PDB file of C-alpha atoms in Angstrom:
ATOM      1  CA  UNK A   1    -228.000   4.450-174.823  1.00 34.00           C
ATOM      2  CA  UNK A   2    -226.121   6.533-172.227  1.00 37.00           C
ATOM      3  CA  UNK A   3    -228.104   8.421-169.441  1.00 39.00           C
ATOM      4  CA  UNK A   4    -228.005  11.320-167.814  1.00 41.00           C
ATOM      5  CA  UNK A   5    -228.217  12.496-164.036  1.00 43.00           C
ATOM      6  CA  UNK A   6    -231.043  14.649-163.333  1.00 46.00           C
ATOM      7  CA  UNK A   7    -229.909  17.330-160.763  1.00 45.00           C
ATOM      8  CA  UNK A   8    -232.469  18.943-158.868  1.00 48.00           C
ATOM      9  CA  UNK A   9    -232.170  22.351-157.628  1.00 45.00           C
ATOM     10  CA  UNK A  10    -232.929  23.847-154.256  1.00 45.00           C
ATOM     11  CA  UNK A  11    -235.334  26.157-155.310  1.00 46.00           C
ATOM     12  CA  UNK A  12    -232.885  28.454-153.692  1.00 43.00           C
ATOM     13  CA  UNK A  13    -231.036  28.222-156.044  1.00 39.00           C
ATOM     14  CA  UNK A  14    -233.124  28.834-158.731  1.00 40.00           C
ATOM     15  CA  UNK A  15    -233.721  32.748-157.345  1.00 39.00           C
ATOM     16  CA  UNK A  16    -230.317  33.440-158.870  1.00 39.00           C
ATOM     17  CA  UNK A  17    -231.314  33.440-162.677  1.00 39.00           C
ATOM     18  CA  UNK A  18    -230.179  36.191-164.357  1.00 42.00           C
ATOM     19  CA  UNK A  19    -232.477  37.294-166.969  1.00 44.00           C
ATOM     20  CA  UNK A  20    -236.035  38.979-166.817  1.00 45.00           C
ATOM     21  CA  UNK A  21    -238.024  36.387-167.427  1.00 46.00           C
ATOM     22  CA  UNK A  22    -236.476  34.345-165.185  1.00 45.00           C
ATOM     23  CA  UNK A  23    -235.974  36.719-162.330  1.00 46.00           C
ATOM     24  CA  UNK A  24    -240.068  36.879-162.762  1.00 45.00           C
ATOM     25  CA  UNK A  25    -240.682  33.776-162.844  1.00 44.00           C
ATOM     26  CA  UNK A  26    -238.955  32.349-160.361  1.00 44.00           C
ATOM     27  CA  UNK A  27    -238.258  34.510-157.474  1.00 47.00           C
ATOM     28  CA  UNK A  28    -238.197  31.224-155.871  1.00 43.00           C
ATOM     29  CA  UNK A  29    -235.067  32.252-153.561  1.00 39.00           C
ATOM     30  CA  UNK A  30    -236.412  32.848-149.440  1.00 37.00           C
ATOM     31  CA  UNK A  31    -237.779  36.120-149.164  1.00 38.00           C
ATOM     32  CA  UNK A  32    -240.072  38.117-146.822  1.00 34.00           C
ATOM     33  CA  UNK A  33    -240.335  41.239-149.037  1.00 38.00           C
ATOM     34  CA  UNK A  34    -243.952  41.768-150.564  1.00 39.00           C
ATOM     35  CA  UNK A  35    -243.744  40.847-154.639  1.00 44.00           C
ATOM     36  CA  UNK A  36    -245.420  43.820-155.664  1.00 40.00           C
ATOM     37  CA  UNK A  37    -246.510  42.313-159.072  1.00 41.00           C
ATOM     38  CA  UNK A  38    -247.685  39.314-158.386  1.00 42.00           C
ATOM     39  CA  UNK A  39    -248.559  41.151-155.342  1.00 40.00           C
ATOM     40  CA  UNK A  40    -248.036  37.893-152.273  1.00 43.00           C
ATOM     41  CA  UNK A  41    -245.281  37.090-149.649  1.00 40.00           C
ATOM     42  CA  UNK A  42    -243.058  34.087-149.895  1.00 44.00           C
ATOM     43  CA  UNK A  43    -241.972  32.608-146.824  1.00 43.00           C
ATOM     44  CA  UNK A  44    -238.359  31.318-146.474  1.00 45.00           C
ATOM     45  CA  UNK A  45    -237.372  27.438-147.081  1.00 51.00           C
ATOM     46  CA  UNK A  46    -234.001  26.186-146.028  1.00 55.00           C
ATOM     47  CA  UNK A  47    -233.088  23.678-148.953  1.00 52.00           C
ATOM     48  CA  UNK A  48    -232.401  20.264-148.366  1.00 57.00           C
ATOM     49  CA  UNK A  49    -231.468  17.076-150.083  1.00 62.00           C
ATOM     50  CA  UNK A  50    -234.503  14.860-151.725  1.00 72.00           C
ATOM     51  CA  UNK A  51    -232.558  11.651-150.217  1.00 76.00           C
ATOM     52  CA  UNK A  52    -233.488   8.852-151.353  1.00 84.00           C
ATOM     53  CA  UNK A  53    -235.466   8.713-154.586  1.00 84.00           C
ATOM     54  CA  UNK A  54    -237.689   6.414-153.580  1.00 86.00           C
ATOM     55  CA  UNK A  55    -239.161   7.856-150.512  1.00 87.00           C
ATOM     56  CA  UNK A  56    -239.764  11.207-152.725  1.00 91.00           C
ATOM     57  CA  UNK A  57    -242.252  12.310-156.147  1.00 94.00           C
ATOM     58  CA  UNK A  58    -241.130  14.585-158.692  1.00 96.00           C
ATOM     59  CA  UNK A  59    -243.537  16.027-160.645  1.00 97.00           C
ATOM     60  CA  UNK A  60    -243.001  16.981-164.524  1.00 97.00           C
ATOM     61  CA  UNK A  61    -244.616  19.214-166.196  1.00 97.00           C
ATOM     62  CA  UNK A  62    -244.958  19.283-170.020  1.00 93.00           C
ATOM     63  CA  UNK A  63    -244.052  15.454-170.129  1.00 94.00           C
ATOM     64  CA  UNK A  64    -245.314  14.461-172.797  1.00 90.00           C
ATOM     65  CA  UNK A  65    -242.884  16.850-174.757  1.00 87.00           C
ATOM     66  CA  UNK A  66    -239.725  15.959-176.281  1.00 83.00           C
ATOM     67  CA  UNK A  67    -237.415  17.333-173.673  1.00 88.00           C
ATOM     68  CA  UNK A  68    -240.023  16.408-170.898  1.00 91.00           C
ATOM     69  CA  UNK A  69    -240.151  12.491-172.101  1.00 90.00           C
ATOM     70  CA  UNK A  70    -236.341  11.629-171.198  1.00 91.00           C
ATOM     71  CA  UNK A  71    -237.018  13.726-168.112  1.00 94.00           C
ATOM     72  CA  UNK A  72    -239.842  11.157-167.253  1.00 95.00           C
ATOM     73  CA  UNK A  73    -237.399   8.206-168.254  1.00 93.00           C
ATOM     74  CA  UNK A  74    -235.057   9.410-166.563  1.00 93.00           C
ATOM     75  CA  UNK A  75    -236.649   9.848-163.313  1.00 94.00           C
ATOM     76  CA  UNK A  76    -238.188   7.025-163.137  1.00 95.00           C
ATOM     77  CA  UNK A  77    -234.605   5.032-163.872  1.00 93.00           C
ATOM     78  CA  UNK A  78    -233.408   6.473-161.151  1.00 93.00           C
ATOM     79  CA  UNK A  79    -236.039   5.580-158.654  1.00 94.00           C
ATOM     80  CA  UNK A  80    -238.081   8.699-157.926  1.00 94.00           C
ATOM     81  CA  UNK A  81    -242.483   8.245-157.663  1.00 95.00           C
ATOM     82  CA  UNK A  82    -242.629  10.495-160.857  1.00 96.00           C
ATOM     83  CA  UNK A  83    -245.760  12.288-161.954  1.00 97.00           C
ATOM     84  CA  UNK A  84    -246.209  13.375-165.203  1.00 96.00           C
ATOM     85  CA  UNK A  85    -248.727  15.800-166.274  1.00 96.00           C
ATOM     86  CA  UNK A  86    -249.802  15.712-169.607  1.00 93.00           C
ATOM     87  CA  UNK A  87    -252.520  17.233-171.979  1.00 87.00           C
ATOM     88  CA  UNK A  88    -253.951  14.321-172.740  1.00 84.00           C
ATOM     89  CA  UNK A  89    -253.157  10.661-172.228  1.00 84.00           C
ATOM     90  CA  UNK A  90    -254.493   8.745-174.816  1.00 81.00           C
ATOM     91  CA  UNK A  91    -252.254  11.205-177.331  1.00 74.00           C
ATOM     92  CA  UNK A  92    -248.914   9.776-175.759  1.00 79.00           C
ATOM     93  CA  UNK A  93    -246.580   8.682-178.967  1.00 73.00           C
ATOM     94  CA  UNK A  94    -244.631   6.585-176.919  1.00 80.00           C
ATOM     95  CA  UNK A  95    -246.322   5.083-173.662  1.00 80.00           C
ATOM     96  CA  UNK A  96    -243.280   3.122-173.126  1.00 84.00           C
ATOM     97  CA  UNK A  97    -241.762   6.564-172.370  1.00 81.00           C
ATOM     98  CA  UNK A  98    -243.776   6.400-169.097  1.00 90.00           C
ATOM     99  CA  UNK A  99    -243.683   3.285-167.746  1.00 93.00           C
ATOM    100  CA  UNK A 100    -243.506   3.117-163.779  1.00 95.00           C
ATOM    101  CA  UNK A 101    -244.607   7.051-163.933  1.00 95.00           C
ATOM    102  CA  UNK A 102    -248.201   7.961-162.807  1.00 94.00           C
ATOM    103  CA  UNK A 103    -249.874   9.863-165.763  1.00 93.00           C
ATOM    104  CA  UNK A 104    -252.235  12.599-164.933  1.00 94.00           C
ATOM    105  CA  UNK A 105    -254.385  14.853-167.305  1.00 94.00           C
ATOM    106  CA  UNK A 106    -254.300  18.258-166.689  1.00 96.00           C
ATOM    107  CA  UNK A 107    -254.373  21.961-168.702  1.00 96.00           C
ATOM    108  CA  UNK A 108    -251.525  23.763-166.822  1.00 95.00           C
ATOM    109  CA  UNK A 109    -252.613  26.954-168.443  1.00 96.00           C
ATOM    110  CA  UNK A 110    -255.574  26.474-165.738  1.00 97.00           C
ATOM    111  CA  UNK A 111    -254.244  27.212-162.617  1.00 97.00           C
ATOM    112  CA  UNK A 112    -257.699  26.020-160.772  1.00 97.00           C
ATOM    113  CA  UNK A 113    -257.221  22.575-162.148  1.00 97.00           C
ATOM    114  CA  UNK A 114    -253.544  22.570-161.941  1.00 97.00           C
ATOM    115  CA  UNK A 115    -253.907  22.989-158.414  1.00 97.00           C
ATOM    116  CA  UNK A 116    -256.248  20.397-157.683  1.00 97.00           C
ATOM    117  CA  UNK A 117    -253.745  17.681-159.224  1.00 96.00           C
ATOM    118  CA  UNK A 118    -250.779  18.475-157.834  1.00 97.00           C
ATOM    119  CA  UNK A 119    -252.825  19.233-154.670  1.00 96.00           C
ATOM    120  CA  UNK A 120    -254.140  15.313-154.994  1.00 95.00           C
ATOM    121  CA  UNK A 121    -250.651  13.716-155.394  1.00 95.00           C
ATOM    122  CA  UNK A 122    -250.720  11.656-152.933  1.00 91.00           C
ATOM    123  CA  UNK A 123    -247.796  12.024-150.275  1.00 89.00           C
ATOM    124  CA  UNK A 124    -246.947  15.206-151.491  1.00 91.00           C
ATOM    125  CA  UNK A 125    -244.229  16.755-153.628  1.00 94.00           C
ATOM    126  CA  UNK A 126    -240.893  17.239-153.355  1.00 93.00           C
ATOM    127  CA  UNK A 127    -239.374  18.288-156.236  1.00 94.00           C
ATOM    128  CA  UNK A 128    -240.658  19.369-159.719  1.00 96.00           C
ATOM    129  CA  UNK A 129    -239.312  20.085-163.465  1.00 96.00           C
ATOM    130  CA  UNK A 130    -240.900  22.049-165.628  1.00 95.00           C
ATOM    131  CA  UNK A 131    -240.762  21.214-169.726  1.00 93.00           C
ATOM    132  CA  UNK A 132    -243.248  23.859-170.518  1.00 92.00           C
ATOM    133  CA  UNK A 133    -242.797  25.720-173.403  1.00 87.00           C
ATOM    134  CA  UNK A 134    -245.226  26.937-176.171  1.00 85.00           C
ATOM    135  CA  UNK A 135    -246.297  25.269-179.390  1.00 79.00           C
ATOM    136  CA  UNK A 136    -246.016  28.220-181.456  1.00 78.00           C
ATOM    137  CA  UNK A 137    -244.192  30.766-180.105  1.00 75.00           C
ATOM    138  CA  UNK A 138    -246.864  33.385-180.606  1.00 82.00           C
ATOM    139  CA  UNK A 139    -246.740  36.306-177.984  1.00 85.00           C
ATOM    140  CA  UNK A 140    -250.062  35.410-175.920  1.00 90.00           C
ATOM    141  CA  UNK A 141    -249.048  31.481-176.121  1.00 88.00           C
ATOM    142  CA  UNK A 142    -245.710  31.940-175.136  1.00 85.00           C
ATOM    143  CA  UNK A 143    -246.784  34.773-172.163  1.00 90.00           C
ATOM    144  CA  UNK A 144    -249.841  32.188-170.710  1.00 92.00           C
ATOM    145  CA  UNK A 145    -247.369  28.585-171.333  1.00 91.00           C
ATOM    146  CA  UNK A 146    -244.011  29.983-170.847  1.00 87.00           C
ATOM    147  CA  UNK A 147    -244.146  32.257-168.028  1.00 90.00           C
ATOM    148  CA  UNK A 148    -247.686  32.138-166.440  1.00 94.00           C
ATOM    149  CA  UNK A 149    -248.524  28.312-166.608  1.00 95.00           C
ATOM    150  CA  UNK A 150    -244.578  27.892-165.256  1.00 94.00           C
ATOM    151  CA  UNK A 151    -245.085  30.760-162.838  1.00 94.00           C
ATOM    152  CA  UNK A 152    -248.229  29.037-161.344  1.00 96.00           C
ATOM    153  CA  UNK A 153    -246.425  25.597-161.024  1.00 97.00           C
ATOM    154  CA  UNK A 154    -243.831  26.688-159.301  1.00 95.00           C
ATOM    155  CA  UNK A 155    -246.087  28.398-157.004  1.00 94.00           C
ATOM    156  CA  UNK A 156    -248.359  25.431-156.468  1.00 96.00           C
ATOM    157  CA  UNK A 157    -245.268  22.906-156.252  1.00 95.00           C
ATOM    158  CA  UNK A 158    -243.777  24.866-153.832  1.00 93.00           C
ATOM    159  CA  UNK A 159    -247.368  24.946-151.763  1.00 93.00           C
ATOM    160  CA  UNK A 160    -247.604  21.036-151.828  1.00 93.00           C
ATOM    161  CA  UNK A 161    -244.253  20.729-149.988  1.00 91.00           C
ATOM    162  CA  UNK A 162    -241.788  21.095-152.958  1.00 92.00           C
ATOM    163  CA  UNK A 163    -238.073  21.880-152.039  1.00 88.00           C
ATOM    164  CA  UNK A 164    -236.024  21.491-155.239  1.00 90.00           C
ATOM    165  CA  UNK A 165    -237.275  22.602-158.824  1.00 90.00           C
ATOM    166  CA  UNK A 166    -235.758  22.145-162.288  1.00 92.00           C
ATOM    167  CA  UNK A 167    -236.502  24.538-165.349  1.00 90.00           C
ATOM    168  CA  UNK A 168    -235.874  23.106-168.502  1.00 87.00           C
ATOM    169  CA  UNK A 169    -236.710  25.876-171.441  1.00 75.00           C
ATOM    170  CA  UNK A 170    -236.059  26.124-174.991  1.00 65.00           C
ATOM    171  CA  UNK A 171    -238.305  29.039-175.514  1.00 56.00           C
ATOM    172  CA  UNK A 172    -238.572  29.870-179.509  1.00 54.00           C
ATOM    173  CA  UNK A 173    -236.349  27.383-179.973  1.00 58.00           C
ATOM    174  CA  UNK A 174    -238.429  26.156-183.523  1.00 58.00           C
ATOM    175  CA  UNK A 175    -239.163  29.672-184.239  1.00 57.00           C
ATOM    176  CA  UNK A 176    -236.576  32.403-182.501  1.00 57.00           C
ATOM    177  CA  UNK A 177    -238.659  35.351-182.947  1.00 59.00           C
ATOM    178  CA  UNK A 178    -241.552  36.202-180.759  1.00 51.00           C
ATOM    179  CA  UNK A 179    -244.806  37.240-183.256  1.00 50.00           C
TER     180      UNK A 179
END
């Protein structure tokens, strides 16, 4: 089977998303202007390159999804330390889908605990991809997994050192209309 390259963003970069959701989300871009909803200041980051895969951890959240399962494969393949955060271990269809990735349990709609794990990587982070995305596409789920659990990991990635971050969605992709 053919791969393919994982490109990870400056999360520079990632400020110029287009569309509401993602301009909330991930007003990731340097800025010193006050976010008056979420109400904090970001401090500017000048982007740089990860280097060397080896010598830098990516972690993945929602890798135990479809999407978020190649991402792990992937990652790993290509020499990053890759951490990937997961609801619950033991429910893994495919552990060989991790091998040589660190697995760590963790509910990202819990910010508290959230932050404690990526907090405890050890050596830091450095970049991070996101594979959230509800189960159901119900309104609350998809508010509290799709924008506030993402929201929050960006925010806490970026905190432990992070300089590049990937979004991968396919919001309502099973079922297109929000209920």
């Amino acid at each position: 089977m053919r791969s393919a390259a994982l490109l990870l963003l400056p999360l520079a970069l990632v400020g110029s998303m287009r569309s509401p959701l993602q301009r909330k989300a991930f007003q990731a871009a340097p800025r010193l202007q006050e976010d008056q909803e979420l109400g904090r200041v970001l401090a500017p980051r000048e982007p740089q390159a990860l280097g060397e895969p080896r010598c830098n951890t990516v972690v993945v959240a929602g890798a135990s999804g479809y999407i978020g399962r190649f991402v792990v494969r992937e990652l790993v393949q290509q020499g990053y330390k890759t951490v990937a955060l997961v609801r619950d271990p033991a429910s893994v269809a495919s552990p060989e889908d991790f091998a040589g990735a660190e697995l760590l349990q963790v509910d990202v709609c819990n910010e508290a605990e959230l932050g404690e794990a990526i907090r405890g990587i050890e050596g830091g982070v450095q970049g991070a991809v996101s594979c959230l995305a509800s189960r159901s596409g119900d309104r609350t789920e998809s508010y509290a997994v799709d924008y506030q659990a993402t929201l929050d990991f960006v925010d806490l990635v970026r905190d432990a050192g992070a300089s590049h971050f990937v979004l991968l969605s396919a919001i309502c992709v099973r079922k297109p209309l929000l209920h």
